[in-house]
Backbone as numpy.savetxt, mean C-alpha at the origin, in Angstrom:
# Nx Ny Nz CAx CAy CAz Cx Cy Cz
4.89 -2.46 -28.83 4.89 -2.40 -27.15 3.47 -2.89 -26.96
3.36 -3.56 -25.66 1.95 -3.63 -25.16 1.60 -3.05 -24.04
0.76 -1.83 -24.26 0.55 -0.80 -23.28 -0.45 -1.16 -21.97
-0.08 -1.27 -20.84 -1.13 -1.23 -19.66 -1.33 0.11 -18.84
-2.25 0.47 -18.64 -2.64 1.72 -18.25 -3.11 1.68 -16.73
-2.51 2.30 -15.76 -2.56 2.27 -14.52 -3.30 3.53 -14.03
-4.43 3.47 -13.33 -5.49 4.51 -12.64 -5.58 4.38 -11.22
-4.59 4.51 -10.68 -4.62 4.78 -9.23 -5.25 5.89 -8.58
-6.22 6.02 -7.71 -6.35 7.02 -6.93 -5.09 7.85 -6.35
-5.26 9.27 -6.89 -3.99 10.14 -6.60 -4.22 11.47 -6.18
-3.32 12.01 -5.46 -3.63 13.52 -5.40 -4.22 13.87 -4.01
-4.55 12.85 -3.10 -5.52 12.89 -1.75 -4.51 12.66 -0.77
-5.30 11.99 0.46 -4.56 12.16 1.82 -3.27 10.77 1.59
-3.46 9.80 0.74 -2.56 8.56 0.94 -1.64 8.45 -0.54
-1.01 7.59 -0.53 -0.13 7.20 -1.82 -0.09 5.61 -1.89
-0.62 4.93 -1.25 -0.58 3.68 -1.20 -1.12 3.00 -2.60
-2.26 3.75 -3.13 -2.61 2.97 -4.34 -1.42 3.15 -5.64
-0.88 4.27 -5.43 -0.11 4.71 -6.62 1.15 3.83 -6.32
1.49 3.79 -5.23 2.71 2.86 -4.86 2.61 1.42 -5.42
1.33 0.80 -5.14 0.96 -0.50 -5.33 1.12 -0.67 -7.15
0.39 0.34 -7.59 0.65 0.39 -9.45 1.94 0.54 -9.73
2.67 1.15 -8.83 4.02 1.36 -9.48 5.17 0.17 -9.24
4.71 -0.68 -8.11 5.20 -2.00 -8.02 4.87 -3.04 -9.13
3.54 -2.92 -9.37 3.06 -4.13 -10.47 3.69 -3.59 -11.92
3.90 -2.14 -12.24 4.49 -1.86 -13.24 5.73 -2.49 -13.51
6.60 -2.21 -12.23 7.97 -2.51 -12.35 8.38 -4.09 -12.60
7.35 -4.89 -11.76 7.77 -6.34 -11.78 6.91 -6.52 -13.15
6.09 -6.05 -13.93 5.61 -6.58 -15.08 6.72 -6.29 -16.43
7.27 -5.16 -16.25 8.39 -5.04 -17.11 9.61 -5.72 -16.77
9.77 -6.45 -15.55 11.10 -7.03 -15.24 10.61 -8.31 -16.04
9.40 -8.90 -15.96 8.85 -10.17 -16.31 8.91 -10.31 -17.78
8.45 -9.09 -18.56 8.02 -8.89 -19.89 8.68 -7.82 -20.36
9.77 -7.53 -20.81 10.31 -6.06 -21.18 9.31 -5.39 -22.38
8.61 -6.00 -23.01 7.86 -5.30 -23.89 6.69 -4.77 -23.72
6.65 -4.75 -22.28 5.31 -4.06 -21.79 5.77 -2.69 -21.54
4.69 -1.84 -21.97 4.84 -0.37 -21.84 3.60 0.19 -20.73
4.13 0.33 -19.29 3.34 1.05 -18.71 2.91 2.14 -18.64
1.93 2.78 -18.77 1.28 4.25 -18.47 0.40 4.70 -17.56
0.65 5.70 -16.73 -0.10 6.16 -15.45 -0.88 7.41 -16.02
-2.16 7.32 -15.10 -2.75 8.64 -15.00 -2.95 9.04 -13.76
-2.27 10.03 -13.36 -2.13 10.71 -12.17 -2.60 12.11 -12.23
-3.12 12.63 -10.86 -3.42 14.02 -10.47 -2.22 14.79 -10.55
-2.38 16.06 -11.07 -0.98 16.75 -11.31 -0.76 17.23 -9.66
0.49 17.09 -9.27 1.16 17.18 -8.22 1.35 15.94 -7.75
1.08 14.82 -8.17 1.63 13.57 -7.45 3.17 13.63 -7.76
3.86 12.72 -7.01 4.78 12.20 -6.95 5.55 11.92 -8.24
6.40 12.25 -8.94 7.04 11.40 -10.36 7.01 10.44 -10.10
6.81 9.54 -11.20 7.27 8.07 -11.60 8.35 7.99 -12.59
9.13 6.82 -12.73 9.97 6.52 -13.85 9.23 5.87 -15.05
7.92 6.28 -15.09 6.83 5.66 -16.40 6.25 6.90 -17.17
5.92 6.70 -18.41 5.13 7.77 -18.83 3.75 8.02 -18.14
3.49 9.15 -18.11 2.33 9.82 -17.29 1.78 10.40 -18.16
0.29 10.63 -17.73 -0.69 11.56 -18.24 -1.24 12.47 -16.93
-1.06 13.76 -17.00 -1.39 14.37 -15.71 -3.08 14.85 -15.84
-3.43 14.44 -14.88 -5.14 14.94 -14.70 -5.17 15.94 -13.90
-6.30 16.88 -13.84 -6.60 18.20 -13.10 -6.98 17.65 -11.59
-7.22 16.16 -11.23 -7.61 15.79 -10.00 -7.57 14.30 -10.16
-7.86 13.76 -8.79 -7.92 12.36 -8.67 -8.76 11.55 -9.84
-8.23 10.43 -10.45 -9.45 10.12 -11.61 -10.84 10.01 -11.38
-11.10 9.71 -10.18 -12.50 9.57 -10.11 -13.27 11.03 -10.21
-12.41 12.09 -9.86 -13.19 13.39 -9.95 -12.52 14.20 -11.43
-12.18 13.64 -12.35 -11.85 13.97 -13.51 -11.99 12.96 -14.45
-13.26 12.28 -14.61 -13.71 11.33 -15.34 -13.41 11.73 -16.90
-13.92 12.76 -17.19 -13.84 13.06 -18.68 -12.49 12.94 -19.28
-11.48 13.58 -18.45 -10.02 13.39 -18.52 -9.52 11.93 -18.82
-10.19 11.32 -17.84 -9.85 9.68 -17.74 -10.29 9.18 -19.25
-11.66 9.38 -19.65 -12.39 8.66 -20.78 -11.56 9.02 -21.95
-11.03 10.25 -22.23 -10.55 10.66 -23.29 -9.09 10.05 -23.40
-8.51 9.83 -22.21 -6.90 9.62 -22.33 -7.04 8.08 -22.58
-8.09 7.36 -22.28 -8.15 5.83 -22.70 -8.39 5.63 -23.81
-9.34 6.57 -24.66 -9.45 6.64 -25.78 -8.34 6.81 -26.74
-7.39 7.82 -26.41 -6.17 7.96 -27.12 -5.24 6.85 -26.67
-5.09 6.53 -25.62 -3.78 5.71 -25.34 -4.24 4.03 -25.83
-5.64 3.63 -25.80 -5.93 2.52 -26.53 -5.07 1.56 -25.71
-5.06 0.95 -24.22 -4.25 0.18 -23.72 -4.87 -1.32 -24.12
-4.07 -2.46 -23.64 -4.70 -3.61 -23.74 -5.14 -3.92 -22.34
-4.63 -3.69 -21.37 -5.14 -3.55 -20.06 -5.25 -2.41 -19.30
-6.59 -2.29 -18.41 -6.74 -1.01 -17.51 -6.64 -1.49 -16.27
-5.82 -0.85 -15.08 -5.58 -1.16 -14.01 -6.50 -0.08 -13.01
-7.67 -0.03 -12.77 -8.13 1.05 -11.81 -7.86 0.30 -10.38
-6.97 1.34 -9.20 -6.72 1.09 -8.11 -7.23 2.20 -7.18
-8.28 1.40 -6.31 -8.98 2.45 -5.07 -10.25 2.83 -5.37
-10.60 3.26 -6.88 -12.12 3.58 -7.12 -12.08 3.71 -8.47
-13.11 3.79 -9.27 -13.62 4.31 -10.62 -15.00 4.52 -10.68
-15.11 5.24 -11.66 -16.40 5.39 -12.17 -16.67 4.37 -13.19
-18.24 4.25 -13.44 -18.63 3.27 -14.50 -18.29 3.95 -16.08
-18.25 5.18 -16.08 -18.11 6.09 -17.25 -16.61 5.61 -17.93
-15.57 5.58 -16.84 -14.21 4.70 -17.14 -14.13 3.52 -17.57
-14.94 2.89 -16.69 -14.99 1.13 -17.17 -15.58 0.93 -18.58
-16.64 1.86 -18.83 -16.98 1.87 -20.21 -16.18 2.30 -21.27
-15.28 3.14 -21.02 -13.96 3.72 -21.86 -13.31 2.70 -22.24
-12.87 2.04 -21.09 -12.00 0.97 -21.49 -12.28 -0.25 -22.16
-13.75 -0.64 -22.07 -14.26 -1.62 -22.93 -14.58 -1.21 -24.17
-14.81 0.06 -24.31 -14.83 0.30 -26.05 -13.66 0.11 -26.71
-12.38 0.47 -25.98 -11.06 -0.05 -26.65 -10.58 -1.31 -26.84
-11.67 -2.22 -26.25 -11.19 -3.48 -26.39 -10.18 -4.12 -25.17
-10.14 -3.13 -24.09 -9.26 -3.38 -22.92 -9.58 -4.60 -21.93
-8.92 -5.27 -21.27 -9.35 -6.01 -20.32 -9.30 -5.21 -19.04
-10.13 -5.30 -18.41 -10.13 -4.38 -17.19 -10.10 -5.07 -15.68
-9.08 -4.58 -14.76 -9.29 -5.00 -13.52 -9.24 -3.99 -12.57
-9.95 -4.25 -11.41 -10.22 -3.00 -10.09 -9.76 -3.81 -9.22
-8.86 -2.86 -8.31 -7.97 -3.40 -7.30 -8.72 -2.56 -5.95
-9.37 -3.12 -4.95 -9.80 -2.63 -3.83 -9.15 -3.00 -2.56
-8.76 -2.01 -1.82 -7.92 -2.41 -0.61 -8.33 -1.79 0.83
-9.70 -1.32 0.54 -10.50 -0.92 1.89 -12.20 -1.59 1.76
-12.76 -1.90 2.80 -14.03 -2.63 2.58 -14.75 -2.04 2.03
-14.89 -0.34 2.05 -16.13 0.41 1.21 -15.88 0.17 0.06
-14.93 0.20 -0.39 -13.97 0.23 -2.10 -14.64 -0.83 -2.42
-14.19 -2.07 -1.67 -14.44 -3.35 -2.12 -15.91 -3.57 -2.63
-16.93 -2.85 -1.71 -18.37 -2.96 -1.78 -18.70 -2.58 -2.74
-18.16 -1.35 -3.08 -18.92 -0.33 -4.07 -18.28 -1.42 -5.77
-17.07 -2.04 -5.80 -16.59 -2.91 -6.78 -17.65 -3.88 -7.09
-18.35 -4.52 -6.19 -19.05 -5.50 -6.43 -20.47 -5.34 -6.86
-20.85 -3.88 -6.91 -22.07 -3.63 -7.18 -22.19 -4.06 -8.84
-23.57 -4.47 -9.35 -23.89 -5.23 -10.51 -22.95 -4.29 -11.68
-23.45 -2.86 -11.87 -23.01 -2.29 -12.77 -21.29 -2.02 -13.11
-20.79 -2.30 -11.85 -19.26 -2.11 -12.20 -18.86 -3.44 -12.23
-19.28 -4.83 -11.87 -19.07 -6.04 -12.00 -19.04 -6.40 -13.47
-20.07 -5.99 -14.25 -20.72 -6.47 -15.69 -19.45 -5.77 -16.55
-18.61 -4.81 -15.89 -17.77 -4.31 -16.91 -16.23 -4.76 -16.40
-16.24 -5.41 -15.70 -14.77 -6.15 -15.12 -14.53 -7.40 -15.65
-13.13 -7.72 -15.98 -12.54 -8.99 -15.92 -12.07 -9.35 -14.50
-11.74 -8.81 -13.85 -11.29 -9.14 -12.40 -11.38 -8.09 -11.51
-11.38 -8.73 -10.03 -11.66 -7.60 -9.09 -10.61 -7.96 -8.07
-9.70 -7.47 -7.62 -8.72 -8.19 -6.79 -9.06 -7.49 -5.07
-9.12 -7.82 -4.16 -9.09 -7.43 -2.79 -7.83 -7.53 -2.18
-7.02 -6.08 -1.96 -5.51 -6.49 -1.29 -5.93 -5.99 0.21
-5.56 -6.44 0.98 -5.46 -6.24 2.51 -5.70 -7.39 3.59
-4.97 -7.32 4.62 -4.92 -8.32 5.49 -6.40 -8.80 6.04
-7.20 -7.49 6.10 -8.44 -7.56 6.50 -9.48 -7.90 5.84
-9.19 -8.35 4.42 -10.03 -8.62 3.18 -10.02 -10.29 3.17
-8.73 -10.56 3.63 -8.78 -12.03 3.51 -10.02 -13.23 3.67
-10.47 -12.95 4.76 -11.72 -13.74 5.27 -12.93 -12.88 4.91
-13.09 -11.85 4.75 -14.19 -11.03 4.75 -14.67 -11.25 3.35
-16.21 -11.73 3.52 -17.39 -11.97 2.63 -18.46 -11.48 2.83
-18.62 -10.21 2.31 -19.82 -9.30 2.35 -20.92 -9.61 1.45
-22.28 -9.40 2.00 -23.50 -9.80 0.88 -23.02 -9.09 -0.33
-22.38 -8.01 -0.64 -22.39 -7.59 -1.90 -21.56 -8.66 -2.77
-20.62 -8.95 -2.30 -19.75 -9.73 -2.81 -20.32 -11.32 -3.15
-20.96 -11.74 -2.32 -21.78 -12.87 -2.79 -22.62 -12.40 -3.95
-23.38 -11.53 -3.74 -24.50 -11.07 -4.76 -23.97 -10.75 -6.19
-22.93 -10.11 -6.00 -22.31 -9.95 -7.35 -21.54 -10.86 -7.97
-20.90 -11.91 -7.29 -20.23 -12.96 -7.87 -21.33 -13.86 -8.31
-22.50 -14.05 -7.72 -23.87 -14.94 -8.36 -24.19 -14.09 -9.79
-24.01 -13.04 -9.75 -24.71 -12.42 -11.17 -23.76 -12.32 -12.23
-22.62 -12.16 -11.70 -21.43 -12.21 -12.88 -20.25 -13.03 -12.55
-20.49 -14.37 -12.49 -19.34 -15.36 -12.31 -18.48 -15.54 -12.93
-18.47 -14.75 -14.16 -17.08 -14.53 -15.24 -16.18 -13.94 -14.59
-16.24 -13.09 -13.66 -15.31 -12.09 -13.35 -14.45 -12.63 -12.39
-13.15 -12.70 -12.62 -12.17 -13.17 -11.26 -11.91 -12.61 -10.11
-12.21 -13.00 -9.00 -12.15 -12.48 -7.83 -10.89 -13.05 -7.07
-10.02 -12.18 -6.86 -8.67 -12.56 -6.16 -8.39 -11.99 -4.82
-7.62 -12.53 -4.09 -7.32 -11.65 -2.65 -6.17 -11.97 -2.63
-5.47 -10.88 -2.13 -3.83 -10.70 -1.78 -3.69 -10.10 -0.50
-2.98 -10.75 0.41 -2.86 -10.27 1.75 -2.06 -8.77 1.55
-0.85 -8.71 0.48 -0.27 -7.42 0.38 0.80 -7.72 -0.95
0.97 -6.50 -1.38 2.13 -6.51 -2.48 3.26 -5.96 -2.25
4.32 -6.26 -2.36 5.74 -5.57 -2.24 6.98 -6.18 -2.78
7.60 -5.41 -3.29 8.93 -5.79 -3.86 9.82 -6.61 -3.06
10.41 -7.49 -3.52 11.60 -8.24 -2.84 12.30 -7.17 -2.09
12.88 -7.58 -0.87 13.78 -6.74 -0.24 15.09 -6.78 -0.67
15.64 -5.29 -0.56 16.84 -5.27 -1.11 18.01 -5.77 -0.20
19.19 -5.99 -0.49 20.42 -6.28 0.15 20.67 -5.32 1.40
20.45 -5.78 2.93 20.52 -5.20 4.00 21.74 -4.22 4.41
22.74 -5.13 4.45 24.12 -4.67 4.78 24.58 -3.34 4.26
24.59 -3.51 2.78 25.09 -2.13 2.16 24.06 -0.91 2.20
22.69 -1.44 2.48 22.07 -0.45 2.79 22.09 0.23 4.04
22.32 -0.59 5.02 22.51 0.14 6.34 23.67 0.86 6.27
24.67 0.55 5.80 26.13 1.14 5.40 25.91 2.54 4.79
25.00 2.43 3.89 24.85 4.04 3.24 24.07 4.84 3.98
23.04 4.21 4.74 22.13 5.24 5.55 22.96 5.55 6.92
24.06 4.73 7.30 24.83 5.15 8.45 23.73 4.52 9.75
23.20 3.54 9.55 22.45 2.68 10.55 23.02 1.77 11.30
22.72 2.05 12.60 23.52 0.60 13.06 22.56 -0.20 13.77
22.74 -1.37 14.21 21.95 -2.41 14.40 22.19 -2.55 16.10
21.01 -2.79 16.83 19.72 -2.87 16.49 19.22 -1.38 16.14
18.09 -1.39 15.48 17.44 -0.35 15.33 15.85 -0.40 15.18
15.26 0.88 15.24 13.60 1.07 14.84 13.57 1.75 13.93
12.36 1.76 13.20 12.08 2.60 12.44 10.52 3.15 12.37
10.44 4.44 12.02 9.06 5.13 12.18 8.77 5.82 10.78
7.39 5.48 10.47 7.26 5.86 9.04 5.71 5.90 9.31
4.92 7.17 8.87 3.39 7.48 8.86 2.99 6.99 7.51
3.82 6.84 6.57 3.14 6.05 5.34 3.14 7.01 4.11
3.28 8.18 4.41 3.23 9.25 3.21 1.60 9.98 3.46
1.51 10.53 2.46 0.34 11.50 2.47 0.26 12.67 3.63
-0.82 13.13 3.26 -1.05 14.65 4.22 -2.02 14.14 5.43
-2.00 13.35 6.24 -2.67 12.79 7.26 -2.59 14.24 8.43
-3.77 14.04 9.12 -3.61 14.90 10.28 -3.92 13.90 11.63
-3.44 14.26 12.85 -3.44 13.79 14.02 -4.12 14.80 14.83
-5.84 14.92 15.05 -5.82 16.08 15.78 -5.43 17.45 15.20
-5.17 18.28 15.59 -4.35 19.53 14.97 -3.42 19.46 14.74
-2.43 18.16 14.58 -1.04 18.17 13.93 -0.82 17.51 12.71
0.10 17.49 12.02 0.36 17.18 10.81 0.79 15.59 11.52
0.58 14.42 10.74 1.26 13.19 11.21 2.62 13.00 11.07
3.15 13.71 9.83 4.47 13.39 9.70 5.21 14.01 10.89
4.72 15.26 11.52 5.67 15.74 12.64 5.47 15.21 13.84
4.21 14.41 13.94 4.15 13.51 15.25 5.04 12.47 15.11
5.05 11.91 13.98 6.12 10.41 13.82 7.28 11.27 13.88
8.01 11.99 13.59 9.21 12.77 13.41 9.58 13.00 14.60
8.66 13.52 15.53 9.33 13.62 16.88 9.31 12.40 17.87
8.52 11.73 17.43 8.46 10.31 17.97 9.73 9.56 17.96
10.37 9.66 16.60 11.59 9.27 16.01 12.78 9.73 16.82
12.56 11.00 16.78 13.76 11.85 17.76 13.86 11.44 18.95
12.76 11.17 19.66 12.59 10.74 20.90 13.17 9.24 21.10
12.87 8.43 20.47 13.45 7.08 20.27 14.75 6.99 20.09
15.28 7.91 19.20 16.76 8.15 19.12 17.43 8.92 20.44
16.93 9.66 20.86 17.58 10.48 22.17 17.75 9.60 23.56
17.01 8.20 23.22 16.93 6.97 24.21 18.39 6.21 24.17
18.84 6.25 23.18 19.86 5.67 22.65 19.74 4.58 21.63
18.53 4.42 20.97 18.04 3.42 19.92 18.15 3.71 18.88
19.12 3.33 17.86 19.28 3.86 16.55 18.09 3.93 15.92
17.45 5.01 15.26 16.10 5.06 14.86 16.13 5.60 13.47
15.38 5.06 12.55 15.48 5.66 10.85 14.04 6.24 10.89
13.86 7.30 10.48 12.73 8.13 10.45 12.41 8.23 8.77
11.53 7.79 8.17 11.20 7.92 6.81 9.81 8.71 6.56
9.94 9.68 5.72 9.11 10.44 5.22 8.68 11.25 6.36
9.64 11.66 7.52 9.05 12.29 8.70 10.18 14.01 8.77
9.86 14.53 9.41 10.52 15.75 9.80 11.52 15.57 10.89
12.09 14.49 11.01 12.61 14.12 12.44 14.15 14.76 12.60
14.25 15.10 13.85 15.30 16.00 14.12 16.61 14.99 14.66
18.02 15.04 14.64 18.82 14.36 15.07 18.50 14.31 16.37
18.74 13.07 17.04 19.96 12.29 16.37 19.35 11.05 15.50
17.85 11.19 15.48 17.28 10.19 14.37 17.99 10.41 12.93
18.09 9.25 12.23 18.44 9.42 11.22 17.33 9.61 10.10
17.11 10.57 9.38 16.08 11.13 8.47 16.23 10.62 6.98
15.43 9.88 6.30 15.16 9.83 4.86 13.98 10.05 4.31
13.85 10.86 3.39 12.52 11.48 2.66 11.87 10.52 2.03
12.52 9.48 1.45 12.08 8.19 0.81 12.83 7.42 0.41
12.39 6.11 0.37 12.95 4.85 -0.26 12.35 4.11 -1.28
12.93 3.72 -2.32 12.27 2.64 -3.26 11.78 1.39 -2.09
10.80 0.80 -2.77 10.00 0.18 -1.92 10.92 -1.04 -1.71
11.77 -1.63 -2.55 12.72 -2.89 -1.93 13.46 -2.40 -0.90
14.12 -1.47 -0.78 14.90 -0.59 0.21 14.18 -0.55 1.55
12.84 -0.07 1.37 11.87 0.17 2.57 11.37 -1.02 3.39
11.40 -2.01 2.22 11.20 -3.48 2.71 12.24 -4.13 3.39
13.61 -3.90 3.07 14.72 -4.43 3.76 14.96 -3.52 4.99
14.83 -2.60 5.17 14.96 -1.84 6.60 13.84 -2.43 7.69
12.56 -2.41 6.97 11.75 -2.76 7.77 11.80 -4.18 8.29
12.13 -5.08 7.30 12.56 -6.70 7.74 13.49 -6.84 8.79
14.57 -5.80 8.77 15.68 -6.12 9.55 15.50 -5.51 10.79
14.50 -4.42 10.98 14.23 -3.77 12.44 13.90 -4.37 13.37
14.26 -4.03 14.65 13.64 -4.64 15.94 12.49 -4.68 16.22
11.80 -3.14 15.64 10.35 -2.94 15.80 10.11 -1.69 14.90
8.82 -1.29 14.59 8.44 -0.31 13.95 7.26 0.58 14.37
6.93 1.90 14.06 5.97 2.70 14.29 5.18 2.81 13.20
4.17 2.78 12.84 3.65 2.69 11.54 2.22 3.06 11.74
1.47 3.56 10.56 0.02 4.08 10.55 -0.52 2.71 10.31
-1.88 2.71 9.62 -2.50 1.51 9.39 -2.82 1.46 8.17
-1.84 1.62 6.87 -2.23 1.76 5.70 -1.45 0.61 4.93
-1.16 0.42 3.83 -0.73 -0.78 3.01 0.62 -1.10 3.66
1.59 -0.10 4.07 2.75 -0.19 4.55 2.56 -1.34 6.02
1.58 -1.32 6.57 1.76 -1.86 7.94 1.42 -3.25 7.63
0.77 -3.88 6.61 0.52 -5.22 6.25 1.95 -5.59 5.67
2.41 -4.84 4.69 3.70 -5.50 4.32 4.93 -5.66 5.40
4.81 -4.57 6.28 5.70 -4.92 7.42 5.20 -6.02 8.40
4.08 -6.32 8.38 3.43 -7.64 9.39 4.18 -8.87 8.49
3.87 -8.77 7.31 4.21 -10.10 6.14 5.89 -10.19 6.40
6.76 -9.23 6.42 8.02 -9.33 6.79 8.32 -9.99 8.11
7.33 -9.89 9.01 7.69 -10.29 10.34 8.41 -9.37 11.35
7.89 -8.11 11.12 8.23 -6.81 11.70 7.31 -6.56 13.12
8.07 -6.73 14.09 6.73 -6.29 15.16 6.23 -4.68 15.09
5.21 -4.51 15.40 4.72 -3.33 14.97 3.74 -2.70 15.90
4.21 -1.24 16.16 3.16 -0.52 17.07 2.55 0.37 15.94
1.15 0.45 15.78 0.43 0.88 15.01 -0.49 1.93 15.34
-0.40 3.18 14.60 -1.30 4.55 14.93 -2.12 4.78 13.66
-3.45 4.38 13.59 -4.14 4.59 12.33 -4.64 6.04 12.21
-4.65 6.55 10.83 -4.90 8.19 10.49 -6.42 8.05 10.08
-6.90 7.14 9.90 -8.32 7.66 9.55 -9.26 6.27 9.95
-10.64 6.44 9.82 -11.67 5.39 10.39 -11.10 4.20 9.64
-11.05 4.06 8.39 -10.89 2.35 7.70 -9.20 1.92 8.42
-8.46 2.95 8.54 -7.29 2.29 8.94 -7.45 1.67 10.12
-8.24 2.68 11.22 -8.36 2.35 12.73 -9.18 0.71 12.50
-10.39 0.61 11.73 -10.65 -0.50 11.77 -9.85 -1.81 11.25
-8.82 -1.82 10.44 -7.99 -2.42 10.23 -6.78 -2.90 11.20
-6.51 -2.09 12.04 -5.76 -1.71 13.05 -6.32 -2.78 14.09
-7.66 -2.38 14.19 -8.28 -3.23 15.48 -8.37 -4.70 14.99
-8.48 -5.17 14.07 -8.83 -6.34 13.43 -7.58 -7.01 13.37
-6.34 -6.67 13.25 -5.01 -7.19 13.52 -4.61 -7.15 14.95
-5.32 -6.37 15.74 -4.65 -6.30 16.96 -5.33 -7.41 17.77
-6.93 -7.55 17.39 -7.56 -8.67 18.03 -7.19 -10.03 17.62
-6.33 -10.09 16.38 -5.77 -11.32 15.89 -4.42 -11.53 16.77
-3.96 -10.37 17.41 -2.65 -10.59 18.09 -1.38 -10.51 17.48
-1.77 -9.62 16.16 -0.71 -9.39 15.00 0.05 -8.17 15.36
-0.46 -7.23 15.95 0.37 -5.88 16.34 -0.21 -5.38 17.61
0.76 -4.39 17.80 0.28 -3.69 19.24 -0.16 -2.09 18.93
-1.44 -2.08 19.08 -2.18 -0.52 18.99 -1.43 0.36 19.47
-1.37 1.66 19.18 -0.77 2.75 20.04 -1.90 2.89 20.91
-1.57 3.33 22.38 -2.68 3.67 23.63 -2.44 5.23 23.20
-1.90 5.82 22.56 -2.12 7.29 22.35 -1.49 7.98 21.37
-1.27 9.20 20.90 -0.99 9.89 19.70 0.17 10.80 20.02
0.66 10.73 21.46 1.68 11.70 21.87 3.09 11.39 21.27
3.71 12.11 20.82 5.24 11.69 20.32 6.09 11.15 21.35
6.15 11.34 22.56 6.74 10.67 23.83 6.02 9.23 23.99
4.71 9.34 24.06 4.14 8.08 24.24 4.33 6.99 23.29
4.37 7.56 21.84 4.69 6.53 20.70 6.08 6.17 20.89
7.02 7.01 21.21 8.42 6.51 21.34 8.69 5.42 22.33
7.80 5.68 23.49 8.05 4.90 24.53 7.46 3.25 24.38
6.45 3.21 23.57 5.66 2.00 23.24 6.60 1.32 22.28
7.23 2.07 21.31 8.30 1.81 20.46 9.26 0.98 20.91
9.79 1.47 21.87 11.21 1.28 22.67 10.83 -0.08 23.64
9.54 -0.08 24.22 9.21 -1.13 25.00 8.88 -2.19 24.14
8.10 -2.35 23.08 8.23 -3.46 22.00 9.57 -4.04 21.65
10.45 -3.21 21.22 11.91 -3.51 20.43 12.38 -4.28 21.63
12.38 -3.99 23.04 13.08 -4.69 24.16 12.36 -5.71 24.62
11.17 -6.15 24.05 10.48 -7.40 24.54 10.57 -8.54 23.51
11.48 -9.20 23.42 11.98 -10.47 22.61 10.57 -11.53 22.39
10.05 -11.72 23.77 8.76 -12.54 23.73 7.58 -12.07 23.32
7.32 -10.88 23.57 6.36 -10.17 22.75 6.47 -10.06 21.40
7.52 -9.70 20.92 7.77 -9.39 19.53 7.65 -10.98 18.83
7.93 -12.04 19.47 7.76 -13.30 18.65 6.31 -13.76 18.56
5.81 -13.32 19.80 4.04 -13.76 19.57 3.61 -13.03 18.69
3.72 -11.71 18.65 3.14 -10.67 17.41 3.68 -11.85 15.95
4.65 -12.14 15.90 5.24 -12.72 14.64 4.46 -13.75 14.28
4.32 -14.58 15.49 3.60 -15.93 15.22 2.19 -15.69 14.71
1.54 -14.49 15.28 0.03 -14.20 14.85 -0.08 -13.83 13.61
1.09 -12.84 12.96 1.07 -12.66 11.53 1.33 -13.94 10.71
1.89 -14.70 11.01 2.10 -16.01 10.21 0.79 -16.87 10.15
0.26 -16.83 11.15 -1.15 -17.85 11.34 -2.27 -17.08 10.34
-2.08 -15.41 10.02 -3.10 -14.67 9.16 -2.54 -15.12 7.90
-1.40 -15.48 7.53 -0.95 -16.06 6.10 -0.60 -14.70 5.36
-0.26 -13.88 6.05 0.19 -12.53 5.37 1.25 -12.87 4.46
0.96 -13.37 3.40 2.29 -13.29 2.23 2.36 -12.08 1.38
3.38 -12.17 0.64 3.59 -11.32 -0.51 3.12 -11.65 -1.69
1.89 -10.85 -2.41 1.29 -11.80 -3.45 1.62 -11.14 -4.91
2.66 -10.51 -4.73 3.24 -9.63 -5.92 3.36 -10.65 -7.22
4.15 -11.83 -7.05 4.21 -12.69 -7.85 3.05 -13.25 -8.57
2.01 -13.50 -7.74 0.76 -13.86 -8.25 -0.05 -13.00 -8.99
0.12 -11.71 -8.51 -0.42 -10.62 -9.32 -0.07 -10.33 -10.54
1.49 -10.48 -10.72 1.88 -10.22 -11.94 1.48 -11.11 -12.93
1.78 -12.55 -12.66 1.58 -13.62 -13.17 -0.31 -13.30 -13.76
-1.28 -13.06 -12.88 -2.64 -12.74 -13.47 -2.71 -11.74 -14.50
-1.85 -10.49 -14.17 -1.85 -9.47 -15.44 -1.49 -9.99 -16.52
-0.09 -10.99 -16.42 0.49 -11.33 -17.66 -0.77 -12.24 -18.32
-1.73 -13.34 -17.55 -2.39 -14.09 -18.14 -3.60 -13.22 -18.95
-3.96 -12.10 -18.45 -4.94 -11.33 -19.29 -4.23 -10.58 -20.50
-2.83 -10.50 -20.52 -2.45 -9.90 -21.78 -2.21 -11.01 -22.85
-2.39 -12.23 -22.50 -2.30 -13.32 -23.12 -1.24 -14.27 -22.90
-0.54 -14.01 -21.83 0.66 -15.15 -21.77 0.12 -16.36 -20.79
């Protein structure tokens, strides 16, 4: 078996890095069954269907444990997603592993282009719509100093959507419908939990008569609530939705790539920058406020405005927001020798 080790940021406020690595692991095994994914995750992270070594904290705060795990597991490839430390990169090099760093935030991308990190990488991947055209001076300098490192850009990565009709039947969801999902994690909106705010917005939307699916929120009836969905099923329901209320993380770009009109409410500063960039490009509708009723009204207004929805879809297409999963899998297989 060929082992590939995934070391995503975990145990914090978001789950995008872990889910992205799971998508890569699933797709890699489907492409080559002899691959053995292994994850290093902070204790308390949601369980995955792959072998996992628990860490006392997120990998950047449990560096000694990461170094020891790499020495024990001796993977052929290590994928660090979100951030890493130079000591962990050195550990991967010592066992002869090929090393990939995935950055989905501008600040993380800039750190990844520092010379000490670039000297230890085989590839640096930038994942995010707002990173497609961005060329920071650190990137220019890092690529000049270390030209052998392959730099690739992906708008987003997600699983091919599942078949929608049987999924809607299983969920009891009629059409047309809208979706509300804050994206997971323990985010706050002022003094309130983000999941509660999105859940109340979903319930208000459903009370208006619009079928509403609330994912990972505490929404009350008549909204249809589901705690989680596999990525392929989540992509299916987003792709079929009249509109969606989302935060500003990786799920937002996945939805836009599927052509879903979105009202976006960012959870933190880097999400806010991404939402502003996409709004300036005409690809989404930023939320005007964070009150549940306001959010429900904005979601319903967008769902009912076919012309506005089509303009948002057209702007998203102009940005080239394609699913990069097939290319990412091919790149990892190439590092493994395929």
